[in-house]
């Protein structure tokens, strides 16, 4: 600060206010990024848990009903050209 330059103090205050505002915005950005990272990790854990549950359920169903494999195979078969239908 130079007391002989009248607007120097005002410029200094403006610079300080801008620096505080910039620091505040950077802090908010860091916090938002951290929250996003936490949410991504939580969603990933939930997705993995659901996949594990689905795998266990499908494995459990196949062990209970061995005929389910053949049922699934017939359901997956398409009805393409070999149906024997003539026009």
Short mmCIF file of C-alpha atoms in Angstrom, two decimals:
data_model
loop_
_atom_site.label_atom_id
_atom_site.label_comp_id
_atom_site.label_asym_id
_atom_site.label_seq_id
_atom_site.Cartn_x
_atom_site.Cartn_y
_atom_site.Cartn_z
CA UNK A 1 0.00 0.00 0.00
CA UNK A 2 1.31 3.39 -0.99
CA UNK A 3 -0.38 6.28 0.89
CA UNK A 4 0.59 8.73 -1.82
CA UNK A 5 -1.43 6.86 -4.46
CA UNK A 6 -5.10 7.40 -3.53
CA UNK A 7 -6.66 4.42 -5.38
CA UNK A 8 -3.98 1.97 -4.35
CA UNK A 9 -5.85 0.90 -1.22
CA UNK A 10 -9.06 0.29 -3.14
CA UNK A 11 -7.21 -1.82 -5.71
CA UNK A 12 -5.55 -3.75 -2.90
CA UNK A 13 -8.93 -4.45 -1.27
CA UNK A 14 -10.38 -5.54 -4.61
CA UNK A 15 -7.44 -7.89 -5.20
CA UNK A 16 -7.86 -9.35 -1.73
CA UNK A 17 -11.60 -9.83 -2.28
CA UNK A 18 -10.95 -11.55 -5.61
CA UNK A 19 -8.33 -13.80 -4.03
CA UNK A 20 -10.75 -14.77 -1.24
CA UNK A 21 -13.52 -15.44 -3.77
CA UNK A 22 -11.19 -17.55 -5.92
CA UNK A 23 -10.06 -19.56 -2.88
CA UNK A 24 -13.69 -20.10 -1.87
CA UNK A 25 -14.62 -21.31 -5.36
CA UNK A 26 -11.63 -23.64 -5.48
CA UNK A 27 -12.58 -25.09 -2.09
CA UNK A 28 -16.19 -25.63 -3.25
CA UNK A 29 -14.91 -27.32 -6.40
CA UNK A 30 -12.65 -29.64 -4.39
CA UNK A 31 -15.53 -30.53 -2.07
CA UNK A 32 -17.86 -31.22 -5.01
CA UNK A 33 -15.26 -33.45 -6.66
CA UNK A 34 -14.76 -35.34 -3.41
CA UNK A 35 -18.52 -35.87 -3.05
CA UNK A 36 -18.68 -37.14 -6.64
CA UNK A 37 -15.82 -39.55 -5.97
CA UNK A 38 -17.56 -40.87 -2.85
CA UNK A 39 -20.82 -41.35 -4.76
CA UNK A 40 -19.03 -43.15 -7.61
CA UNK A 41 -17.36 -45.52 -5.16
CA UNK A 42 -20.66 -46.17 -3.39
CA UNK A 43 -22.45 -46.87 -6.68
CA UNK A 44 -19.65 -49.20 -7.76
CA UNK A 45 -19.88 -51.15 -4.48
CA UNK A 46 -23.66 -51.43 -4.82
CA UNK A 47 -23.34 -52.59 -8.43
CA UNK A 48 -20.81 -55.25 -7.44
CA UNK A 49 -23.05 -56.43 -4.58
CA UNK A 50 -26.04 -56.70 -6.94
CA UNK A 51 -24.00 -58.65 -9.47
CA UNK A 52 -22.82 -61.02 -6.76
CA UNK A 53 -26.39 -61.51 -5.52
CA UNK A 54 -27.62 -62.21 -9.05
CA UNK A 55 -24.82 -64.70 -9.64
CA UNK A 56 -25.62 -66.48 -6.38
CA UNK A 57 -29.33 -66.58 -7.20
CA UNK A 58 -28.78 -67.94 -10.70
CA UNK A 59 -26.30 -70.51 -9.38
CA UNK A 60 -28.77 -71.50 -6.65
CA UNK A 61 -31.61 -71.87 -9.18
CA UNK A 62 -29.51 -74.03 -11.48
CA UNK A 63 -28.57 -76.32 -8.60
CA UNK A 64 -32.21 -76.74 -7.56
CA UNK A 65 -33.56 -77.48 -11.04
CA UNK A 66 -31.17 -79.21 -13.46
CA UNK A 67 -33.90 -79.18 -16.11
CA UNK A 68 -33.86 -75.40 -16.08
CA UNK A 69 -30.73 -75.46 -18.24
CA UNK A 70 -32.54 -77.35 -20.98
CA UNK A 71 -35.55 -75.03 -20.61
CA UNK A 72 -33.31 -72.03 -21.02
CA UNK A 73 -31.65 -73.59 -24.06
CA UNK A 74 -35.01 -74.15 -25.77
CA UNK A 75 -36.14 -70.64 -24.94
CA UNK A 76 -33.01 -69.19 -26.49
CA UNK A 77 -33.35 -71.13 -29.72
CA UNK A 78 -34.60 -68.99 -32.56
CA UNK A 79 -37.31 -69.83 -35.05
CA UNK A 80 -35.38 -69.18 -38.20
CA UNK A 81 -35.49 -70.88 -41.58
CA UNK A 82 -35.81 -74.48 -40.40
CA UNK A 83 -39.44 -74.40 -39.26
CA UNK A 84 -40.82 -76.45 -42.13
CA UNK A 85 -43.40 -73.87 -43.08
CA UNK A 86 -44.04 -73.42 -46.77
CA UNK A 87 -45.76 -70.49 -48.41
#
